[in-house]
mmCIF file of C-alpha atoms in Angstrom:
data_model
loop_
_atom_site.group_PDB
_atom_site.id
_atom_site.type_symbol
_atom_site.label_atom_id
_atom_site.label_comp_id
_atom_site.label_asym_id
_atom_site.label_seq_id
_atom_site.Cartn_x
_atom_site.Cartn_y
_atom_site.Cartn_z
ATOM 1 C CA MET A 1 117.380 88.234 89.207
ATOM 2 C CA TYR A 2 117.580 85.990 92.243
ATOM 3 C CA ASP A 3 120.751 84.792 93.913
ATOM 4 C CA LEU A 4 120.767 81.016 94.320
ATOM 5 C CA LYS A 5 122.049 78.470 96.803
ATOM 6 C CA ILE A 6 122.342 74.922 95.471
ATOM 7 C CA VAL A 7 122.511 72.341 98.256
ATOM 8 C CA VAL A 8 123.212 68.596 98.233
ATOM 9 C CA ASP A 9 119.836 67.492 99.590
ATOM 10 C CA GLU A 10 120.076 63.705 99.367
ATOM 11 C CA ILE A 11 122.434 60.976 98.123
ATOM 12 C CA LYS A 12 120.365 57.975 97.059
ATOM 13 C CA GLY A 13 123.179 55.890 95.597
ATOM 14 C CA PHE A 14 126.930 55.687 96.018
ATOM 15 C CA CYS A 15 128.984 58.745 95.115
ATOM 16 C CA ASP A 16 132.739 58.129 95.234
ATOM 17 C CA LEU A 17 133.509 61.848 95.420
ATOM 18 C CA PRO A 18 133.826 63.677 98.766
ATOM 19 C CA MET A 19 130.407 65.319 98.538
ATOM 20 C CA LYS A 20 128.050 65.013 101.465
ATOM 21 C CA VAL A 21 124.551 66.153 102.321
ATOM 22 C CA GLY A 22 124.638 69.848 103.162
ATOM 23 C CA ASP A 23 127.450 70.764 100.778
ATOM 24 C CA TYR A 24 126.491 73.677 98.577
ATOM 25 C CA PHE A 25 127.584 76.345 96.157
ATOM 26 C CA GLU A 26 126.152 79.796 95.498
ATOM 27 C CA VAL A 27 125.272 81.768 92.390
ATOM 28 C CA SER A 28 125.140 85.559 92.403
ATOM 29 C CA GLY A 29 124.622 87.198 89.039
ATOM 30 C CA GLY A 30 127.087 85.457 86.744
ATOM 31 C CA ARG A 31 129.427 84.347 89.539
ATOM 32 C CA ILE A 32 129.626 80.846 91.061
ATOM 33 C CA THR A 33 131.180 80.465 94.516
ATOM 34 C CA ILE A 34 132.087 77.155 96.198
ATOM 35 C CA PRO A 35 132.925 77.767 99.875
ATOM 36 C CA ASP A 36 136.193 76.529 101.328
ATOM 37 C CA GLY A 37 135.947 72.959 102.527
ATOM 38 C CA LYS A 38 132.950 72.166 100.300
ATOM 39 C CA PHE A 39 133.073 69.906 97.264
ATOM 40 C CA MET A 40 131.058 69.851 94.074
ATOM 41 C CA CYS A 41 131.198 67.128 91.435
ATOM 42 C CA LEU A 42 132.153 68.499 88.020
ATOM 43 C CA TRP A 43 129.703 66.194 86.237
ATOM 44 C CA ALA A 44 126.840 67.188 88.518
ATOM 45 C CA LEU A 45 127.782 70.832 88.050
ATOM 46 C CA GLN A 46 127.696 70.638 84.260
ATOM 47 C CA SER A 47 124.222 69.086 84.371
ATOM 48 C CA LEU A 48 122.923 71.816 86.691
ATOM 49 C CA LEU A 49 124.398 74.822 84.897
ATOM 50 C CA PRO A 50 121.863 75.095 82.021
ATOM 51 C CA MET A 51 119.006 75.324 84.522
ATOM 52 C CA LEU A 52 120.455 77.904 86.902
ATOM 53 C CA PRO A 53 120.117 81.073 84.773
ATOM 54 C CA ALA A 54 116.448 80.206 84.265
ATOM 55 C CA LYS A 55 115.918 79.730 88.004
ATOM 56 C CA GLN A 56 117.465 83.158 88.577
ATOM 57 C CA ARG A 57 114.587 84.710 86.647
ATOM 58 C CA ASN A 58 111.620 86.160 88.466
ATOM 59 C CA ILE A 59 109.234 83.537 87.085
ATOM 60 C CA VAL A 60 105.687 84.880 87.034
ATOM 61 C CA GLU A 61 104.453 82.974 83.990
ATOM 62 C CA ASP A 62 101.750 80.423 84.607
ATOM 63 C CA ASN A 63 102.248 76.875 83.322
ATOM 64 C CA ASP A 64 106.026 77.205 83.741
ATOM 65 C CA TRP A 65 107.436 73.984 85.216
ATOM 66 C CA LEU A 66 110.516 75.831 86.469
ATOM 67 C CA ALA A 67 108.406 77.624 89.036
ATOM 68 C CA ASP A 68 107.636 74.439 90.997
ATOM 69 C CA THR A 69 110.823 72.456 90.365
ATOM 70 C CA VAL A 70 113.322 72.855 93.203
ATOM 71 C CA ARG A 71 115.008 69.425 93.347
ATOM 72 C CA VAL A 72 117.204 68.152 90.520
ATOM 73 C CA MET A 73 118.950 64.780 90.324
ATOM 74 C CA CYS A 74 122.472 64.262 89.039
ATOM 75 C CA PRO A 75 122.389 62.143 85.836
ATOM 76 C CA ASP A 76 124.909 59.631 87.257
ATOM 77 C CA PRO A 77 122.804 56.470 87.821
ATOM 78 C CA ASN A 78 125.224 55.243 90.482
ATOM 79 C CA GLY A 79 125.421 58.383 92.590
ATOM 80 C CA MET A 80 121.811 59.609 92.256
ATOM 81 C CA VAL A 81 122.667 62.809 94.099
ATOM 82 C CA VAL A 82 119.677 65.126 94.560
ATOM 83 C CA PHE A 83 120.286 68.877 94.675
ATOM 84 C CA ARG A 84 117.915 71.480 96.086
ATOM 85 C CA ILE A 85 117.863 74.892 94.405
ATOM 86 C CA GLU A 86 117.025 77.685 96.836
ATOM 87 C CA ARG A 87 116.376 81.288 95.939
ATOM 88 C CA VAL A 88 118.063 83.785 98.223
ATOM 89 C CA GLY A 89 116.505 87.151 99.061
ATOM 90 C CA GLU A 90 114.434 89.208 96.641
ATOM 91 C CA PRO A 91 114.992 89.401 92.866
ATOM 92 C CA ALA A 92 117.275 92.248 91.885
ATOM 93 C CA PRO A 93 116.400 94.412 88.877
ATOM 94 C CA SER A 94 118.226 93.504 85.687
ATOM 95 C CA GLY A 95 119.153 95.515 82.623
ATOM 96 C CA LYS A 96 119.258 99.329 82.754
ATOM 97 C CA GLY A 97 116.951 99.671 85.708
ATOM 98 C CA LYS A 98 114.119 97.563 84.309
ATOM 99 C CA PRO A 99 112.682 94.792 86.480
ATOM 100 C CA CYS A 100 113.097 91.187 85.351
ATOM 101 C CA CYS A 101 109.633 91.132 83.828
ATOM 102 C CA TRP A 102 108.185 94.312 82.364
ATOM 103 C CA PRO A 103 105.174 95.128 80.164
ATOM 104 C CA GLU A 104 105.331 93.886 76.620
ATOM 105 C CA ARG A 105 104.907 96.124 73.640
ATOM 106 C CA GLY A 106 101.440 96.238 72.212
ATOM 107 C CA GLY A 107 99.747 96.635 75.585
ATOM 108 C CA GLY A 108 100.202 93.058 76.780
ATOM 109 C CA THR A 109 101.516 92.062 80.174
ATOM 110 C CA ARG A 110 104.335 89.581 80.266
ATOM 111 C CA GLY A 111 103.521 86.763 82.603
ATOM 112 C CA ALA A 112 100.198 88.009 83.975
ATOM 113 C CA PRO A 113 99.645 86.208 87.308
ATOM 114 C CA GLY A 114 97.412 83.213 87.775
ATOM 115 C CA PRO A 115 97.003 80.026 85.723
ATOM 116 C CA ARG A 116 95.143 80.425 82.466
ATOM 117 C CA PRO A 117 93.426 77.900 80.217
ATOM 118 C CA ARG A 118 95.030 77.319 76.848
ATOM 119 C CA MET A 119 94.561 75.219 73.751
ATOM 120 C CA LEU A 120 95.861 71.677 74.279
ATOM 121 C CA VAL A 121 96.467 69.079 71.592
ATOM 122 C CA ASN A 122 96.726 65.293 71.755
ATOM 123 C CA GLU A 123 97.965 64.452 68.285
ATOM 124 C CA LYS A 124 97.888 60.718 69.045
ATOM 125 C CA VAL A 125 94.095 60.655 68.778
ATOM 126 C CA CYS A 126 93.688 63.155 65.929
ATOM 127 C CA ALA A 127 91.796 61.482 63.068
ATOM 128 C CA GLY A 128 92.800 64.081 60.484
ATOM 129 C CA CYS A 129 89.163 64.903 59.697
ATOM 130 C CA ARG A 130 89.880 68.655 59.732
ATOM 131 C CA ALA A 131 86.470 69.478 61.184
ATOM 132 C CA CYS A 132 88.316 71.998 63.363
ATOM 133 C CA GLU A 133 89.556 73.889 60.306
ATOM 134 C CA LEU A 134 86.102 74.057 58.754
ATOM 135 C CA ILE A 135 84.255 75.249 61.844
ATOM 136 C CA CYS A 136 86.988 77.806 62.577
ATOM 137 C CA SER A 137 86.817 79.307 59.103
ATOM 138 C CA PHE A 138 83.025 79.414 59.187
ATOM 139 C CA VAL A 139 82.823 81.041 62.626
ATOM 140 C CA HIS A 140 85.316 83.762 61.702
ATOM 141 C CA GLU A 141 84.799 84.234 57.970
ATOM 142 C CA ARG A 142 81.390 82.668 57.252
ATOM 143 C CA ARG A 143 83.080 80.476 54.657
ATOM 144 C CA PHE A 144 84.312 76.896 54.768
ATOM 145 C CA SER A 145 87.984 76.946 53.792
ATOM 146 C CA ASP A 146 91.107 75.593 55.447
ATOM 147 C CA LEU A 147 92.934 78.668 54.132
ATOM 148 C CA LEU A 148 90.802 80.876 56.387
ATOM 149 C CA SER A 149 91.208 78.808 59.544
ATOM 150 C CA ARG A 150 93.182 79.775 62.658
ATOM 151 C CA ILE A 151 93.959 76.109 63.316
ATOM 152 C CA HIS A 152 95.607 73.779 60.805
ATOM 153 C CA VAL A 153 96.085 70.030 60.660
ATOM 154 C CA TYR A 154 99.220 68.670 59.013
ATOM 155 C CA LYS A 155 99.848 65.067 58.071
ATOM 156 C CA VAL A 156 103.221 63.768 59.220
ATOM 157 C CA ASP A 157 103.721 60.713 57.048
ATOM 158 C CA GLU A 158 106.934 59.521 58.663
ATOM 159 C CA ASP A 159 105.220 59.353 62.064
ATOM 160 C CA GLY A 160 101.843 58.221 60.752
ATOM 161 C CA ILE A 161 99.985 60.994 62.563
ATOM 162 C CA ASP A 162 97.933 64.103 61.885
ATOM 163 C CA ARG A 163 99.199 67.081 63.863
ATOM 164 C CA PRO A 164 96.911 70.005 64.750
ATOM 165 C CA ILE A 165 98.830 73.279 65.012
ATOM 166 C CA VAL A 166 97.261 76.211 66.843
ATOM 167 C CA CYS A 167 98.421 79.216 68.868
ATOM 168 C CA ARG A 168 99.605 78.135 72.322
ATOM 169 C CA GLN A 169 99.103 81.533 73.989
ATOM 170 C CA CYS A 170 102.732 81.612 75.132
ATOM 171 C CA GLY A 171 103.520 83.288 78.437
ATOM 172 C CA ASN A 172 106.155 85.411 76.705
ATOM 173 C CA ALA A 173 104.712 85.768 73.221
ATOM 174 C CA ARG A 174 107.573 86.153 70.761
ATOM 175 C CA CYS A 175 105.165 87.250 68.049
ATOM 176 C CA VAL A 176 104.177 90.286 70.128
ATOM 177 C CA ASP A 177 107.802 91.228 70.727
ATOM 178 C CA ALA A 178 108.712 90.721 67.065
ATOM 179 C CA CYS A 179 106.035 93.004 65.613
ATOM 180 C CA PRO A 180 107.730 96.280 64.599
ATOM 181 C CA ASN A 181 104.442 98.196 64.620
ATOM 182 C CA ALA A 182 102.889 97.069 67.924
ATOM 183 C CA ALA A 183 100.024 95.515 65.965
ATOM 184 C CA LEU A 184 99.760 92.547 68.334
ATOM 185 C CA SER A 185 98.536 92.696 71.916
ATOM 186 C CA ARG A 186 96.844 90.485 74.508
ATOM 187 C CA ASP A 187 93.207 90.237 75.451
ATOM 188 C CA PRO A 188 93.010 91.130 79.173
ATOM 189 C CA ASN A 189 90.650 88.235 79.934
ATOM 190 C CA THR A 190 91.579 85.207 77.811
ATOM 191 C CA ARG A 191 95.072 86.562 77.006
ATOM 192 C CA HIS A 192 94.840 85.479 73.392
ATOM 193 C CA ILE A 193 96.698 87.516 70.781
ATOM 194 C CA ILE A 194 94.749 90.413 69.260
ATOM 195 C CA VAL A 195 95.659 91.620 65.767
ATOM 196 C CA ASP A 196 95.222 95.335 65.076
ATOM 197 C CA GLU A 197 94.652 95.263 61.320
ATOM 198 C CA ALA A 198 95.081 99.036 61.060
ATOM 199 C CA ARG A 199 98.628 98.801 62.420
ATOM 200 C CA CYS A 200 99.594 95.544 60.714
ATOM 201 C CA THR A 201 101.809 95.946 57.631
ATOM 202 C CA LYS A 202 101.739 92.214 56.741
ATOM 203 C CA CYS A 203 105.516 92.018 57.154
ATOM 204 C CA GLY A 204 105.428 88.458 58.485
ATOM 205 C CA SER A 205 107.719 89.099 61.460
ATOM 206 C CA CYS A 206 105.227 87.489 63.838
ATOM 207 C CA ALA A 207 105.132 84.229 61.882
ATOM 208 C CA GLN A 208 108.914 84.103 61.677
ATOM 209 C CA ALA A 209 109.164 84.565 65.448
ATOM 210 C CA CYS A 210 106.563 81.924 66.350
ATOM 211 C CA PRO A 211 108.443 78.803 67.523
ATOM 212 C CA PHE A 212 105.411 76.595 66.854
ATOM 213 C CA ASP A 213 104.718 77.666 63.261
ATOM 214 C CA ALA A 214 101.171 78.514 64.327
ATOM 215 C CA ILE A 215 100.590 81.753 62.392
ATOM 216 C CA ALA A 216 99.150 81.701 58.874
ATOM 217 C CA PHE A 217 97.986 84.628 56.746
ATOM 218 C CA HIS A 218 94.654 85.550 55.241
ATOM 219 C CA PRO A 219 94.828 84.704 51.527
ATOM 220 C CA GLU A 220 93.106 87.968 50.569
ATOM 221 C CA SER A 221 93.966 90.618 53.166
ATOM 222 C CA GLY A 222 97.365 89.226 54.164
ATOM 223 C CA THR A 223 96.754 89.813 57.883
ATOM 224 C CA PRO A 224 97.880 87.177 60.402
ATOM 225 C CA LEU A 225 95.381 84.485 61.333
ATOM 226 C CA ILE A 226 95.892 83.784 65.046
ATOM 227 C CA CYS A 227 93.544 81.816 67.292
ATOM 228 C CA ASP A 228 91.318 84.107 69.386
ATOM 229 C CA LEU A 229 89.872 81.242 71.482
ATOM 230 C CA CYS A 230 86.406 82.270 70.274
ATOM 231 C CA GLY A 231 86.196 84.566 73.271
ATOM 232 C CA GLY A 232 87.066 81.771 75.708
ATOM 233 C CA ASP A 233 84.801 79.021 74.325
ATOM 234 C CA PRO A 234 86.625 77.529 71.313
ATOM 235 C CA GLU A 235 84.267 76.123 68.699
ATOM 236 C CA CYS A 236 86.878 73.707 67.334
ATOM 237 C CA VAL A 237 87.021 71.972 70.716
ATOM 238 C CA LYS A 238 83.265 71.356 70.616
ATOM 239 C CA ARG A 239 83.414 69.903 67.104
ATOM 240 C CA CYS A 240 86.435 67.617 67.496
ATOM 241 C CA PRO A 241 85.022 64.054 67.359
ATOM 242 C CA THR A 242 88.014 62.375 69.026
ATOM 243 C CA GLY A 243 88.910 64.868 71.745
ATOM 244 C CA ALA A 244 92.266 65.631 70.142
ATOM 245 C CA ILE A 245 91.750 69.328 70.906
ATOM 246 C CA SER A 246 90.837 70.604 74.347
ATOM 247 C CA TYR A 247 90.867 73.867 76.257
ATOM 248 C CA GLY A 248 92.085 73.932 79.838
ATOM 249 C CA LEU A 249 95.031 74.160 82.195
ATOM 250 C CA ALA A 250 98.336 72.531 81.343
ATOM 251 C CA GLY A 251 101.455 71.384 83.119
ATOM 252 C CA ALA A 252 101.921 72.319 86.768
ATOM 253 C CA ALA A 253 98.690 74.320 86.876
ATOM 254 C CA ALA A 254 96.659 71.288 85.780
ATOM 255 C CA ARG A 255 98.346 69.054 88.338
ATOM 256 C CA ALA A 256 97.739 71.597 91.088
ATOM 257 C CA ALA A 257 94.073 71.951 90.142
ATOM 258 C CA ALA A 258 93.606 68.173 90.156
ATOM 259 C CA ALA A 259 95.415 67.602 93.450
ATOM 260 C CA PRO A 260 93.330 67.040 96.605
ATOM 261 C CA PRO A 261 93.393 69.803 99.239
ATOM 262 C CA HIS A 262 96.509 69.922 101.437
ATOM 263 C CA ALA A 263 98.333 67.581 99.081
ATOM 264 C CA GLY A 264 101.649 69.252 99.796
ATOM 265 C CA SER A 265 103.712 71.903 98.130
ATOM 266 C CA GLY A 266 103.709 70.270 94.717
ATOM 267 C CA HIS A 267 107.471 70.560 94.364
ATOM 268 C CA SER A 268 108.863 67.904 92.077
ATOM 269 C CA THR A 269 112.165 66.190 91.473
ATOM 270 C CA ARG A 270 113.349 66.197 87.869
ATOM 271 C CA PRO A 271 116.405 64.897 86.114
ATOM 272 C CA ALA A 272 118.479 67.816 84.900
ATOM 273 C CA GLY A 273 117.498 68.912 81.402
ATOM 274 C CA PRO A 274 114.344 69.893 79.517
ATOM 275 C CA ALA A 275 111.132 67.964 79.811
ATOM 276 C CA GLY A 276 107.845 68.241 77.944
ATOM 277 C CA GLY A 277 104.836 69.715 79.702
ATOM 278 C CA VAL A 278 101.607 67.844 80.222
ATOM 279 C CA GLY A 279 99.259 68.411 77.335
ATOM 280 C CA ASP A 280 101.794 70.241 75.207
ATOM 281 C CA GLN A 281 101.660 70.004 71.468
ATOM 282 C CA GLY A 282 104.296 67.995 69.709
ATOM 283 C CA GLY A 283 107.232 69.481 67.849
ATOM 284 C CA SER A 284 106.613 72.413 65.616
ATOM 285 C CA GLY A 285 107.923 70.907 62.406
ATOM 286 C CA ARG A 286 105.280 70.960 59.709
ATOM 287 C CA ALA A 287 105.033 68.326 57.048
ATOM 288 C CA ALA A 288 103.471 68.535 53.627
ATOM 289 C CA ARG A 289 99.715 68.442 53.761
#
């Protein structure tokens, strides 16, 4: 894990506390140190704290907004104090001699370097036609059935939308970690999840671990149905009449790819707290179909 130095980078408003540009505090492991003569606002500190353990990680996952976010603004609309989070030195190993990111079980590699395309969903334009389900089931099973599809569309009546749910090819795939038999692994090229049917015991641990409720089960064999990206050229994307499903880069990687050459470092300023990524699917809650 990295040590951190958090510096007051800019004060855009009026802060009535004795903080000034250049004041800082340091984080080393689980210890916070504020040097003598420096001041740190308690309210600013509480808004920064949830983010700091994540910034200590050796982030090597693509599409992770934490990797390119170094400036964070205090939530006080009057003070508008901007902090800069600096990493100090090299990441130290964590946990019984293992590095911060080590190979996953099942042969995958956690956080393989380089941005990767992934399935993206814009539920606002989904027409609920379910053409994606039909083409998916036919391509993989040679039968038209929503029960055999790797992508599913759920109607959310309270929001008046149809929500496609499909594997998001997570950087740190919880389904892979949750499998007790190492039946799940990653494809080295597309990095989709591969199911080893010989190892799979149909225990359902992968589906329980998936935070997006994206894993269904074959109605006959009981094996997990997980999107395989059709080898890197998803058929459902081609058949979607409204463009609700696409396949490409998301988040910071998409912004970097779209930026003109020499457009700067790409570092952004964010209010403290979580924010949704560009092109991410909506919440994982399923509604009755």
